Coordinates of C-alpha atoms and ligand atoms in Angstrom, one line a residue:
X274 CA 0.0 0.0 0.0
X275 CA 2.7 2.4 1.0
X276 CA 4.6 1.8 -2.2
X277 CA 1.6 2.4 -4.3
X278 CA 0.7 5.6 -2.5
X279 CA 4.2 6.9 -3.1
X280 CA 4.0 6.0 -6.8
X281 CA 0.7 7.8 -7.1
X282 CA 2.0 10.9 -5.3
X283 CA 5.0 10.9 -7.6
X284 CA 2.8 10.5 -10.7
X285 CA 0.6 13.3 -9.5
X286 CA 3.5 15.6 -9.0
X287 CA 4.8 14.8 -12.5
X288 CA 1.3 15.4 -14.0
X289 CA 1.0 18.7 -12.3
X290 CA 4.3 19.8 -13.8
X291 CA 3.1 18.9 -17.3
X292 CA 0.2 21.0 -18.4
X293 CA 0.8 20.1 -22.1
X294 CA -1.0 17.2 -23.7
X295 CA 0.9 13.9 -23.8
X296 CA 2.3 12.4 -27.0
X297 CA -0.5 11.6 -29.3
X298 CA -1.0 7.8 -28.9
X299 CA -3.0 7.9 -32.2
X300 CA -0.1 9.1 -34.2
X301 CA -0.4 7.8 -37.8
X302 CA 1.9 4.9 -38.6
X303 CA 3.5 7.0 -41.3
X304 CA 7.2 6.4 -41.3
X305 CA 7.9 9.6 -43.3
X306 CA 6.0 12.4 -41.8
X307 CA 5.6 15.5 -44.0
X308 CA 5.2 18.9 -42.4
X309 CA 4.1 22.0 -44.3
X310 CA 6.1 25.1 -43.3
X311 CA 5.8 28.6 -44.6
X312 CA 9.0 27.8 -46.6
X313 CA 7.5 24.6 -48.1
X314 CA 7.2 20.9 -47.3
X315 CA 9.7 19.0 -45.2
X316 CA 9.9 15.3 -45.0
X317 CA 11.3 13.6 -41.9
X318 CA 11.5 10.1 -40.3
X319 CA 10.5 8.4 -37.1
X320 CA 12.8 7.2 -34.4
X321 CA 12.0 5.9 -30.9
X322 CA 12.5 7.8 -27.6
X323 CA 14.0 6.1 -24.6
X324 CA 10.4 5.4 -23.3
X325 CA 9.3 4.1 -26.7
X326 CA 7.5 7.2 -28.0
X327 CA 7.6 8.0 -31.7
X328 CA 9.9 10.9 -32.3
X329 CA 9.3 12.8 -35.6
X330 CA 12.8 13.7 -36.6
X331 CA 13.6 16.3 -39.3
X332 CA 17.3 16.4 -39.8
X333 CA 19.6 18.4 -42.0
X334 CA 17.0 21.1 -42.6
X335 CA 18.4 24.2 -44.3
X336 CA 18.0 27.4 -42.4
X337 CA 20.2 29.7 -44.5
X338 CA 21.6 29.8 -48.0
X339 CA 24.8 27.7 -48.5
X340 CA 27.6 30.0 -47.4
X341 CA 29.8 29.0 -50.3
X342 CA 31.6 30.7 -53.2
X343 CA 31.0 34.4 -53.0
X344 CA 29.1 34.0 -49.7
X345 CA 32.1 32.6 -47.8
X346 CA 33.0 35.0 -44.9
X347 CA 29.6 36.8 -45.4
X348 CA 26.8 36.9 -42.8
X349 CA 24.1 34.2 -43.4
X350 CA 21.5 34.9 -46.0
X351 CA 17.9 33.8 -45.4
X352 CA 16.3 31.3 -47.8
X353 CA 13.1 32.0 -49.7
X354 CA 11.6 28.5 -50.1
X355 CA 12.3 24.8 -50.3
X356 CA 12.1 23.4 -53.8
X357 CA 9.7 20.4 -53.9
X358 CA 9.6 18.2 -50.7
X359 CA 12.7 18.9 -48.7
X360 CA 14.4 15.6 -47.7
X361 CA 15.1 15.8 -44.0
X362 CA 15.3 12.1 -43.3
X363 CA 19.1 11.8 -42.5
X364 CA 21.7 13.7 -40.7
X365 CA 23.3 16.5 -42.7
X366 CA 27.1 17.0 -42.8
X367 CA 29.0 19.0 -40.1
X368 CA 30.8 22.2 -40.8
X369 CA 34.4 21.9 -41.8
X370 CA 36.6 21.0 -38.8
X371 CA 39.5 18.7 -37.9
X372 CA 38.8 15.0 -37.8
X373 CA 35.0 14.9 -38.6
X374 CA 33.5 13.1 -41.5
X375 CA 31.4 14.0 -43.5
X376 CA 31.8 17.7 -43.5
X377 CA 30.7 20.3 -46.0
X378 CA 30.9 24.1 -46.2
X379 CA 27.2 23.9 -47.1
X380 CA 26.4 23.1 -43.4
X381 CA 23.9 25.7 -42.2
X382 CA 21.4 23.0 -41.2
X383 CA 19.3 22.3 -38.2
X384 CA 17.3 19.3 -36.8
X385 CA 13.8 19.4 -35.3
X386 CA 12.5 16.7 -33.0
X387 CA 9.1 16.3 -31.5
X388 CA 6.8 13.5 -30.3
X389 CA 3.7 15.4 -31.4
X390 CA 2.9 17.1 -34.7
X391 CA -0.1 19.2 -35.4
X392 CA -2.7 17.4 -37.5
X393 CA -4.2 19.1 -40.5
X394 CA -5.0 22.7 -39.6
X395 CA -4.7 22.1 -35.9
X396 CA -2.8 25.0 -34.3
X397 CA -3.4 23.9 -30.7
X398 CA -0.1 22.0 -30.3
X399 CA 2.2 24.6 -28.9
X400 CA 5.0 23.0 -27.0
X401 CA 8.0 24.9 -25.5
X402 CA 11.0 24.9 -27.8
X403 CA 14.5 24.1 -26.7
X404 CA 17.2 25.3 -29.1
X405 CA 20.6 23.7 -28.4
X406 CA 23.9 25.4 -29.2
X407 CA 26.7 22.9 -29.3
X408 CA 30.2 23.3 -27.8
X409 CA 33.6 22.6 -29.3
X410 CA 35.6 25.8 -28.8
X411 CA 34.0 27.6 -31.9
X412 CA 36.1 25.3 -34.1
X413 CA 34.6 21.8 -33.7
X414 CA 31.3 20.0 -33.0
X415 CA 27.9 19.9 -34.6
X416 CA 24.3 19.0 -34.4
X417 CA 24.4 15.5 -35.9
X418 CA 22.1 13.0 -34.0
X419 CA 25.0 10.7 -33.2
X420 CA 26.3 13.4 -30.8
X421 CA 23.0 15.0 -29.8
X422 CA 20.4 12.1 -29.9
X423 CA 16.9 13.4 -28.9
X424 CA 15.9 10.1 -27.3
X425 CA 16.0 11.4 -23.7
X426 CA 14.9 15.0 -24.1
X427 CA 11.9 14.1 -26.3
X428 CA 10.3 12.1 -23.5
X429 CA 9.6 15.5 -21.9
X430 CA 7.1 17.0 -24.4
X431 CA 9.3 19.8 -25.7
X432 CA 10.3 20.5 -29.3
X433 CA 14.1 20.1 -29.6
X434 CA 16.1 22.0 -32.2
X435 CA 19.8 21.4 -32.6
X436 CA 21.9 23.3 -35.2
X437 CA 25.2 23.7 -36.9
X438 CA 26.9 27.1 -37.2
X439 CA 30.1 28.0 -39.0
X440 CA 33.4 27.2 -37.2
X441 CA 37.0 28.2 -37.1
X442 CA 38.2 30.7 -39.7
X443 CA 35.1 30.1 -41.8
X444 CA 32.8 31.2 -38.9
X445 CA 34.9 33.7 -37.0
X446 CA 37.5 35.3 -39.2
X447 CA 37.7 39.0 -38.3
X448 CA 40.3 41.2 -40.0
X449 CA 38.8 44.3 -38.5
X450 CA 37.9 45.6 -42.0
X451 CA 34.5 46.1 -43.5
X452 CA 34.5 42.9 -45.6
X453 CA 35.2 40.7 -42.5
X454 CA 34.1 42.4 -39.2
X455 CA 33.6 39.0 -37.5
X456 CA 31.0 36.9 -35.6
X457 CA 29.5 35.1 -38.6
X458 CA 29.1 31.8 -36.6
X459 CA 27.0 33.7 -34.1
X460 CA 25.0 35.5 -36.8
X461 CA 24.3 31.9 -38.2
X462 CA 22.8 31.1 -34.8
X463 CA 20.7 34.3 -35.0
X464 CA 19.5 33.2 -38.5
X465 CA 18.5 29.8 -37.0
X466 CA 16.6 31.5 -34.3
X467 CA 14.7 33.5 -36.9
X468 CA 13.9 30.3 -38.8
X469 CA 12.5 28.9 -35.5
X470 CA 10.3 32.0 -35.1
X471 CA 8.9 31.6 -38.6
X472 CA 8.6 27.8 -38.8
X473 CA 8.5 26.0 -35.5
X474 CA 4.7 26.3 -35.2
X475 CA 4.4 23.9 -38.1
X476 CA 6.3 21.3 -35.9
X477 CA 4.0 21.9 -32.9
X478 CA 6.4 24.4 -31.2
X479 CA 5.5 27.6 -29.5
X480 CA 7.6 30.5 -31.0
X481 CA 6.7 32.5 -27.9
X482 CA 8.5 30.0 -25.6
X483 CA 12.0 29.5 -26.9
X484 CA 14.7 28.4 -24.5
X485 CA 18.3 28.9 -25.7
X486 CA 20.4 26.2 -24.2
X487 CA 24.1 26.1 -24.9
X488 CA 27.2 24.1 -23.7
X489 CA 30.8 25.4 -23.5
X490 CA 31.3 27.6 -26.6
X491 CA 27.5 27.2 -27.0
X492 CA 27.1 28.6 -23.5
X493 CA 29.4 31.5 -24.3
X494 CA 27.1 32.1 -27.3
X495 CA 24.0 32.0 -25.1
X496 CA 25.3 34.8 -22.8
X497 CA 26.3 36.8 -25.9
X498 CA 22.7 36.4 -27.3
X499 CA 21.5 37.9 -24.0
X500 CA 23.4 41.1 -24.7
X501 CA 23.2 41.1 -28.5
X502 CA 20.9 43.6 -30.2
X503 CA 20.5 41.1 -33.1
X504 CA 18.9 38.5 -30.8
X505 CA 16.2 40.7 -29.2
X506 CA 12.8 38.9 -29.1
X507 CA 14.2 35.6 -30.5
X508 CA 14.3 33.7 -27.2
X509 CA 12.6 33.8 -23.8
X510 CA 14.8 31.8 -21.4
X511 CA 18.5 31.2 -21.4
X512 CA 20.7 28.2 -20.1
X513 CA 24.5 28.5 -20.2
X514 CA 26.2 25.3 -19.3
X515 CA 29.9 25.2 -18.5
X516 CA 30.9 28.4 -20.3
X517 CA 30.6 32.2 -20.4
X518 CA 32.3 35.2 -22.0
X519 CA 32.3 37.0 -18.7
X520 CA 35.7 35.5 -18.1
X521 CA 39.3 36.7 -17.9
X522 CA 39.9 36.2 -21.6
X523 CA 40.1 39.3 -23.7
X524 CA 37.4 39.8 -26.3
X525 CA 39.2 41.6 -29.1
X526 CA 37.9 44.0 -31.8
X527 CA 39.5 41.8 -34.5
X528 CA 41.7 38.8 -34.9
X529 CA 43.9 40.0 -37.8
X530 CA 47.0 38.2 -36.6
X531 CA 45.1 34.9 -36.5
X532 CA 43.6 35.6 -40.0
X533 CA 47.1 36.1 -41.3
X534 CA 48.3 32.9 -39.7
X535 CA 45.4 31.1 -41.3
X536 CA 46.4 32.5 -44.6
X537 CA 50.0 31.3 -44.3
X538 CA 48.9 27.9 -43.1
X539 CA 47.1 27.2 -46.4
X540 CA 49.7 28.8 -48.6
X541 CA 48.2 32.3 -48.9
X542 CA 50.0 35.6 -48.7
X543 CA 49.2 37.9 -45.7
X544 CA 50.4 41.3 -46.9
X545 CA 47.0 43.1 -46.4
X546 CA 43.7 42.1 -44.9
X547 CA 42.1 42.2 -48.3
X548 CA 44.8 39.8 -49.7
X549 CA 44.1 37.4 -46.8
X550 CA 40.3 37.3 -47.5
X551 CA 40.7 37.1 -51.3
X552 CA 43.2 34.2 -51.2
X553 CA 41.4 32.3 -48.4
X554 CA 38.2 32.5 -50.6
X555 CA 40.0 30.4 -53.2
X556 CA 41.0 27.6 -50.9
X557 CA 39.0 24.4 -50.2
X558 CA 36.9 24.8 -47.1
X559 CA 38.1 21.5 -45.8
X560 CA 41.8 22.5 -46.0
X561 CA 40.9 25.5 -43.8
X562 CA 39.0 23.4 -41.4
X563 CA 41.7 20.8 -41.1
X564 CA 44.4 23.3 -40.4
X565 CA 43.1 24.1 -37.0
X566 CA 45.5 21.9 -34.9
X567 CA 48.4 24.1 -36.3
X568 CA 47.1 26.9 -34.1
X569 CA 47.8 25.0 -31.0
X570 CA 50.8 26.5 -29.2
X571 CA 51.4 24.4 -26.1
X572 CA 50.3 20.7 -26.3
X573 CA 46.7 21.0 -27.2
X574 CA 46.3 24.5 -25.8
X575 CA 44.9 27.0 -26.1
X576 CA 41.5 25.4 -26.2
X577 CA 40.0 28.7 -27.3
X578 CA 41.5 30.1 -30.5
X579 CA 38.9 31.8 -32.7
X580 CA 36.6 33.9 -30.6
X581 CA 33.7 36.3 -30.9
X582 CA 34.8 39.9 -31.3
X583 CA 33.4 43.3 -30.4
X584 CA 32.7 44.3 -34.0
X585 CA 33.9 47.6 -35.3
X586 CA 31.1 49.8 -36.7
X587 CA 31.1 49.9 -40.5
X588 CA 27.3 50.5 -40.6
X589 CA 26.6 46.7 -40.7
X590 CA 24.3 45.1 -38.2
X591 CA 26.6 44.2 -35.3
X592 CA 26.2 41.1 -33.3
X593 CA 28.4 42.3 -30.4
X594 CA 28.8 46.1 -30.1
X595 CA 30.5 46.2 -26.6
X596 CA 32.0 43.9 -24.0
X597 CA 29.3 41.6 -22.4
X598 CA 30.5 42.5 -18.9
X599 CA 30.0 46.2 -19.6
X600 CA 26.6 45.6 -21.1
X601 CA 25.4 43.3 -18.3
X602 CA 26.6 45.8 -15.7
X603 CA 24.7 48.5 -17.5
X604 CA 21.6 46.4 -17.4
X605 CA 21.6 46.3 -21.2
X606 CA 20.6 42.7 -21.8
X607 CA 17.5 40.7 -22.5
X608 CA 15.9 40.1 -19.2
X609 CA 15.0 36.4 -19.2
X610 CA 15.1 33.6 -16.7
X611 CA 18.7 32.4 -16.6
X612 CA 20.2 29.1 -15.6
X613 CA 23.9 28.4 -15.5
X614 CA 26.5 26.3 -13.8
X615 CA 29.6 24.0 -14.1
X616 CA 30.8 20.5 -13.6
X617 CA 33.0 19.8 -10.6
X618 CA 36.2 19.1 -12.5
X619 CA 35.5 20.6 -15.9
X620 CA 38.8 20.8 -17.9
X621 CA 40.7 19.4 -14.9
X622 CA 41.4 16.2 -16.9
X623 CA 43.8 18.2 -19.1
X624 CA 46.2 18.2 -16.2
X625 CA 47.0 14.5 -17.0
X626 CA 48.3 15.4 -20.5
X627 CA 50.8 17.7 -18.8
X628 CA 52.0 15.8 -15.7
X629 CA 52.4 12.7 -17.8
X630 CA 54.5 14.4 -20.5
X631 CA 58.0 15.4 -19.3
X632 CA 58.4 17.8 -22.3
X633 CA 55.3 19.8 -21.4
X634 CA 56.0 19.6 -17.7
X635 CA 59.5 21.0 -18.1
X636 CA 58.3 23.8 -20.4
X637 CA 55.6 24.8 -17.9
X638 CA 58.1 24.9 -15.1
X639 CA 60.8 26.7 -17.0
X640 CA 58.6 29.1 -18.9
X641 CA 55.6 29.5 -16.6
X642 CA 55.1 33.2 -17.4
X643 CA 55.1 32.5 -21.1
X644 CA 53.0 29.2 -21.2
X645 CA 50.5 29.8 -18.4
X646 CA 48.6 32.7 -20.3
X647 CA 48.3 30.4 -23.3
X648 CA 46.7 27.6 -21.4
X649 CA 44.7 29.7 -18.9
X650 CA 43.5 32.3 -21.4
X651 CA 44.8 35.7 -20.4
X652 CA 46.8 38.5 -22.0
X653 CA 50.4 37.7 -22.8
X654 CA 53.6 39.7 -22.4
X655 CA 52.4 42.5 -20.2
X656 CA 53.2 43.5 -16.7
X657 CA 49.7 42.6 -15.7
X658 CA 50.2 39.1 -17.3
X659 CA 53.4 38.5 -15.3
X660 CA 51.7 39.5 -12.1
X661 CA 48.7 37.2 -12.8
X662 CA 51.1 34.3 -13.6
X663 CA 53.0 34.8 -10.4
X664 CA 49.8 35.0 -8.4
X665 CA 48.3 31.8 -9.9
X666 CA 51.5 29.9 -9.2
X667 CA 51.4 31.1 -5.6
X668 CA 47.7 30.4 -5.1
X669 CA 47.3 27.0 -6.8
X670 CA 50.8 25.5 -6.3
X671 CA 52.1 27.3 -3.2
X672 CA 55.0 28.3 -5.4
X673 CA 56.2 24.7 -5.7
X674 CA 57.5 23.3 -9.1
X675 CA 54.9 21.3 -10.9
X676 CA 55.1 17.5 -10.8
X677 CA 52.7 14.5 -10.5
X678 CA 52.0 15.3 -6.9
X679 CA 50.4 18.6 -7.9
X680 CA 48.0 17.0 -10.4
X681 CA 44.9 17.9 -8.4
X682 CA 46.1 21.5 -8.0
X683 CA 46.7 21.9 -11.7
X684 CA 43.4 20.3 -12.5
X685 CA 41.7 22.9 -10.2
X686 CA 43.4 25.7 -12.0
X687 CA 42.2 24.3 -15.4
X688 CA 38.7 24.0 -14.0
X689 CA 38.6 27.6 -12.7
X690 CA 40.4 29.3 -15.6
X691 CA 38.6 27.6 -18.5
X692 CA 35.0 27.4 -17.1
X693 CA 34.3 28.1 -13.5
X694 CA 35.3 31.7 -12.9
X695 CA 33.5 33.0 -16.0
X696 CA 30.3 31.2 -15.2
X697 CA 30.5 32.3 -11.5
X698 CA 30.9 35.9 -12.6
X699 CA 28.1 35.6 -15.1
X700 CA 25.5 34.4 -12.5
X701 CA 26.6 37.2 -10.1
X702 CA 26.4 39.9 -12.8
X703 CA 23.2 38.8 -14.4
X704 CA 21.3 38.1 -11.1
X705 CA 22.4 41.6 -9.9
X706 CA 20.6 43.3 -12.8
X707 CA 18.0 40.7 -13.9
X708 CA 14.3 41.1 -13.1
X709 CA 13.8 37.4 -13.6
X710 CA 15.1 34.5 -11.6
X711 CA 18.7 33.3 -12.1
X712 CA 19.6 29.7 -11.1
X713 CA 23.1 28.2 -10.5
X714 CA 24.2 24.6 -10.2
X715 CA 27.2 22.4 -9.9
X716 CA 26.9 19.0 -11.6
X717 CA 28.7 16.6 -9.4
X718 CA 27.4 13.1 -10.3
X719 CA 30.1 10.6 -11.1
X720 CA 28.7 7.6 -12.9
X721 CA 30.3 4.8 -14.7
X722 CA 30.5 6.8 -18.0
X723 CA 32.6 9.8 -18.6
X724 CA 34.5 11.8 -21.2
X725 CA 37.7 11.0 -19.4
X726 CA 39.1 7.9 -17.7
X727 CA 42.4 7.9 -15.9
X728 CA 45.4 6.4 -17.6
X729 CA 46.3 4.7 -14.3
X730 CA 43.1 2.6 -14.5
X731 CA 43.9 1.7 -18.1
X732 CA 41.2 4.2 -19.1
X733 CA 38.4 2.4 -17.3
X734 CA 37.8 4.6 -14.2
X735 CA 36.4 8.2 -14.6
X736 CA 38.4 11.0 -13.2
X737 CA 36.0 13.3 -11.3
X738 CA 33.2 14.9 -13.2
X739 CA 34.6 16.5 -16.3
X740 CA 33.4 18.9 -19.1
X741 CA 30.5 17.4 -21.1
X742 CA 29.8 14.7 -18.5
X743 CA 26.3 16.0 -17.8
X744 CA 25.5 15.8 -21.5
X745 CA 25.7 12.0 -21.2
X746 CA 22.2 12.2 -19.5
X747 CA 20.6 14.9 -21.7
X748 CA 21.4 13.5 -25.1
X749 CA 21.9 9.9 -26.4
X750 CA 25.6 10.2 -27.5
X751 CA 25.6 7.1 -29.6
X752 CA 29.2 7.7 -30.7
X753 CA 30.4 7.1 -27.2
X754 CA 27.8 5.7 -24.8
X755 CA 25.0 3.1 -24.8
X756 CA 21.3 4.0 -24.7
X757 CA 20.3 3.9 -21.1
X758 CA 17.4 1.5 -20.5
X759 CA 15.9 -0.3 -17.5
X760 CA 19.1 -2.3 -17.0
X761 CA 21.0 0.9 -16.1
X762 CA 18.9 2.3 -13.3
X763 CA 21.4 4.8 -12.0
X764 CA 21.9 6.4 -15.4
X765 CA 18.1 6.3 -16.0
X766 CA 17.6 8.1 -12.8
X767 CA 20.0 10.9 -13.8
X768 CA 18.4 11.1 -17.3
X769 CA 15.0 11.6 -15.7
X770 CA 16.3 14.2 -13.3
X771 CA 18.3 16.3 -15.8
X772 CA 15.7 16.2 -18.6
X773 CA 13.0 17.1 -16.1
X774 CA 15.0 20.1 -14.7
X775 CA 15.7 21.5 -18.1
X776 CA 12.2 20.8 -19.5
X777 CA 10.7 22.4 -16.5
X778 CA 12.9 25.5 -17.0
X779 CA 11.8 25.6 -20.6
X780 CA 8.1 25.4 -19.7
X781 CA 8.0 27.5 -16.5
X782 CA 11.3 29.4 -16.3
X783 CA 11.8 27.5 -13.1
X784 CA 13.7 24.1 -13.0
X785 CA 11.7 22.8 -10.0
X786 CA 8.3 24.6 -9.8
X787 CA 7.0 22.0 -7.4
X788 CA 9.4 19.9 -5.2
X789 CA 8.7 16.2 -5.7
X790 CA 10.1 12.8 -5.0
X791 CA 11.7 12.4 -8.4
X792 CA 13.8 15.5 -7.8
X793 CA 14.6 14.5 -4.2
X794 CA 12.0 17.0 -2.8
X795 CA 14.6 19.7 -3.0
X796 CA 13.5 23.4 -3.3
X797 CA 15.9 25.1 -5.7
X798 CA 16.1 28.7 -4.7
X799 CA 17.2 31.3 -7.2
X800 CA 20.8 32.7 -6.9
X801 CA 21.2 36.2 -5.6
X802 CA 24.5 38.0 -5.1
X803 CA 23.7 37.9 -1.3
X804 CA 22.7 34.3 -0.7
X805 CA 24.6 32.7 -3.6
X806 CA 22.5 29.5 -3.4
X807 CA 23.2 26.7 -5.9
X808 CA 21.9 23.2 -6.6
X809 CA 24.4 20.5 -6.2
X810 CA 23.5 17.7 -8.6
X811 CA 25.3 14.7 -7.1
X812 CA 23.9 11.3 -6.1
X813 CA 21.2 13.4 -4.4
X814 CA 20.1 16.9 -5.2
X815 CA 20.9 19.3 -2.4
X816 CA 21.0 23.1 -2.1
X817 CA 24.3 24.6 -1.1
X818 CA 25.7 28.1 -1.1
X819 CA 28.8 30.1 -2.1
X820 CA 30.4 27.6 -4.6
X821 CA 34.3 27.7 -4.5
X822 CA 34.1 31.1 -2.9
X823 CA 37.8 31.5 -2.0
X824 CA 39.0 30.3 -5.4
X825 CA 36.8 32.6 -7.4
X826 CA 37.6 35.5 -5.1
X827 CA 41.2 35.1 -6.2
X828 CA 40.2 35.5 -9.8
X829 CA 38.0 38.5 -9.0
X830 CA 41.0 40.1 -7.4
X831 CA 43.3 39.4 -10.4
X832 CA 40.7 40.5 -13.0
X833 CA 38.8 43.3 -11.3
X834 CA 35.5 44.5 -12.8
X835 CA 36.5 48.2 -12.9
X836 CA 38.4 47.5 -16.1
X837 CA 35.2 46.9 -18.0
X838 CA 33.3 50.0 -16.8
X839 CA 36.1 52.2 -18.0
X840 CA 36.4 50.9 -21.6
X841 CA 33.0 50.4 -22.9
X842 CA 32.1 51.0 -26.6
X843 CA 34.3 49.7 -29.3
Ligands
NAG1113 C1 16.6 11.3 -48.8 O1 18.0 11.3 -48.8 C2 18.6 10.0 -48.4 C3 20.1 10.2 -48.4 O2 20.6 10.8 -49.5 C4 18.2 8.9 -49.3 O3 18.7 7.7 -48.9 C5 16.6 8.9 -49.3 O4 16.2 7.9 -50.2 C6 16.0 10.2 -49.7 N1 14.6 10.1 -49.5 C7 13.7 10.6 -50.4 C8 12.3 10.5 -50.0 O5 14.1 11.1 -51.4
NAG1114 C1 54.4 15.5 -25.2 O1 54.1 16.8 -25.7 C2 54.8 17.2 -26.9 C3 54.6 18.6 -27.2 O2 53.2 18.8 -27.4 C4 54.4 16.2 -28.0 O3 55.1 16.6 -29.2 C5 54.7 14.8 -27.6 O4 54.2 13.9 -28.6 C6 54.1 14.5 -26.3 N1 54.5 13.2 -25.8 C7 53.7 12.2 -25.5 C8 54.3 10.9 -25.1 O5 52.5 12.3 -25.6
NAG1115 C1 11.8 43.3 -16.8 O1 12.4 44.4 -17.4 C2 12.0 44.6 -18.8 C3 12.7 45.8 -19.4 O2 14.0 45.9 -18.9 C4 10.5 44.7 -18.9 O3 10.1 44.8 -20.3 C5 9.8 43.6 -18.3 O4 8.4 43.8 -18.2 C6 10.3 43.3 -16.8 N1 9.7 42.1 -16.3 C7 9.3 42.0 -15.1 C8 8.7 40.6 -14.7 O5 9.4 42.8 -14.2
NAG1116 C1 44.3 -2.3 -21.0 O1 43.3 -2.2 -21.9 C2 43.7 -2.8 -23.2 C3 42.5 -2.4 -24.2 O2 41.3 -2.6 -23.6 C4 43.9 -4.3 -23.0 O3 44.3 -4.8 -24.3 C5 45.0 -4.5 -22.0 O4 45.2 -5.8 -21.8 C6 44.7 -3.7 -20.7 N1 45.9 -3.8 -19.8 C7 45.8 -4.1 -18.5 C8 47.1 -4.0 -17.8 O5 44.7 -4.3 -18.0

C-alpha cells in the first residue's frame, strides 16, 4: 500500500508539472511524416524515444543559403523557399573541422525533433521549444544526431532543435575591416533562431516560448545572445552550461594576426587584410577546417582560438557592439530567466596530459610566465600578465615546481580558468541586474561513464566529473555511450532528473516549480548576489551556497570588474 501511494504521489507531482497534452498515442503509422512550413514541405523520419514514444525527426533542414563561393565569410543569407519536398530524413554534414566526416561548407542546417505534430489545420499543439547550441571551442562539434540524440529530451514534451553554425576561420575570421568584421558563426545562430520564429509552429512548437540552451562555446554564445541587439525577441529563457564570455579572456575587436596565420597555413600571402580574405576564398573549405591543430601552441592549448569579437562599426548590423560584462553591468541585456553552472572538475582532466608528459612539464616549469597565459586564457607579455602568472602559481601550487604530486592543483586551475570563474561571474552579474530569476548549479554526479578515464586505470575509471559529462544524461551520444534503459537504473535516474529540470525550466522558467520525489524533494532557490545558493547535482540533489568562494575571489582580485566599466564602446 505504502509503495503504491508513493508512486501515485510521484505521478501526480509529475502530471502537475506537465500542463501540455501527452504524446498523441494515435499518431499515424506514417514512417515519413511531412510537415508543411511557410517555406515549403519538409519530410522527416520516425525514431524511438527512450520510453518508446515516436519521435518525428527532421534532420539536416536548411535554415540559410549555402555560405559557399561568394558567400564565404559573409553573414548568413535567409532562404526563400524549399524546392519540392525537402528531404530531412538523414543527418546533414558537419561544418568543416579537424577529424570529422562527412563535413561540408554547405552546413547551415538544423534538426527538429518532437513527439507530437499538429494534425491538419490544428494549431493547438504549442510546446515549448529548446534550441541547443553545441560546444567545441568555436572550431569543432555539430548537431548530428549521433552526438545529440533526442531520445532522452523528447520524453519531456518539448520540441528540440539542434543546429550547426560555421566554425573556425570560416565562422569567426575577423580582419577588423569592412569585408570581414567577424562573428559570422554567431550570426548563423541568429538566423537559425529567426527560422525557429517563422517555422517552428508547423512542428508543434511555440515561437513565444523558446529556450536557448548552450554548452561550453555554445554557453558563451547564449550569454552573448543575451546582450546582442540582433537576438532581441528571438528567445525567452537562457541556459548557459559550462561556459561564459564574462571571463578573464580578452574579447578583441579583431583577430587579424590569426587571420594572417590562417592564410600562411594554407599557402596564402598575408600582406594586407584584403589579400588574406581574397586568397582564403579560393582555398578548399576542408583545407581551412583541417588546419586548426596548427594553431595550438602548447600541447593541445589554447582550447580557445577563434573567438567572438566586439565588432567595429562599418554600418553593418553588429552582433556584439561592446563587452558583455559592460553591457550586463549597465543592465543592457534581454531580461529572461537564466540558468547556469559548471561540472565539478571541468577541464581538470587536461592536467593529465601535462604531468604525464615530461616535455610539457619542463616547459611549464621553466617558462611559466610564457606558457600559463596560453593555457589559462589571459593577455600575454604584459606586466599585468606576469603579475597574474605569479599570483596563480602562488595560489594554486604554493610556489612549488609542478610535478605529479600537484596533479589535483593543476586540475583545479584548469577548471577555474577555462570554465568556473567566467560562469560564476556571469551568474553574479546577471542576477544583480535581472528582473527574472537566475539559477546556479554544480553538476557533481560521477557515474560509470565519462568523457575522461584515468590512464592509471587503463582508461576504465572516470576522473572526477569533467566537461561534457552532464550531457551524457541529456542526449543519447551514440558515438560514445549506450542508450540507457531499464538495465542501467542509476543512469536512467539521472536522465530523468536532468531532462525534467531543463524541460521544467523551458516550460516555466523554473527548474523545480513543485518539489517532488523524483527531484529529491529539493527546493531550488534562485541565486542572488547575497545568498549565492546553488543546486548540487550529485547522487542526491541538495541546495548549497557560495560555490568555491575562495577560489573565485582570487580571480575576481586578479581581473577586477572596474576594467570593464572604463572601456565600454568599441
Ligand atoms: C533522402 O536522402 C537520403 C540520403 O541521400 C536517401 O537515402 C533517401 O532515399 C532520400 N529520401 C527521399 C524520399 O528522397
Ligand atoms: C608531449 O608533448 C609534446 C609537445 O606537445 C608532444 O610533441 C609529444 O608527442 C608528447 N609526448 C607524448 C608521449 O604524448
Ligand atoms: C523586466 O524588465 C523589462 C525591461 O527591462 C520589462 O520589459 C519587463 O516587463 C520586466 N519584467 C518583469 C517581470 O518585471
Ligand atoms: C588495458 O586495456 C587494453 C585495451 O582494452 C587491453 O588490451 C590491455 O590488456 C589492458 N591492460 C591491462 C594491464 O589491464
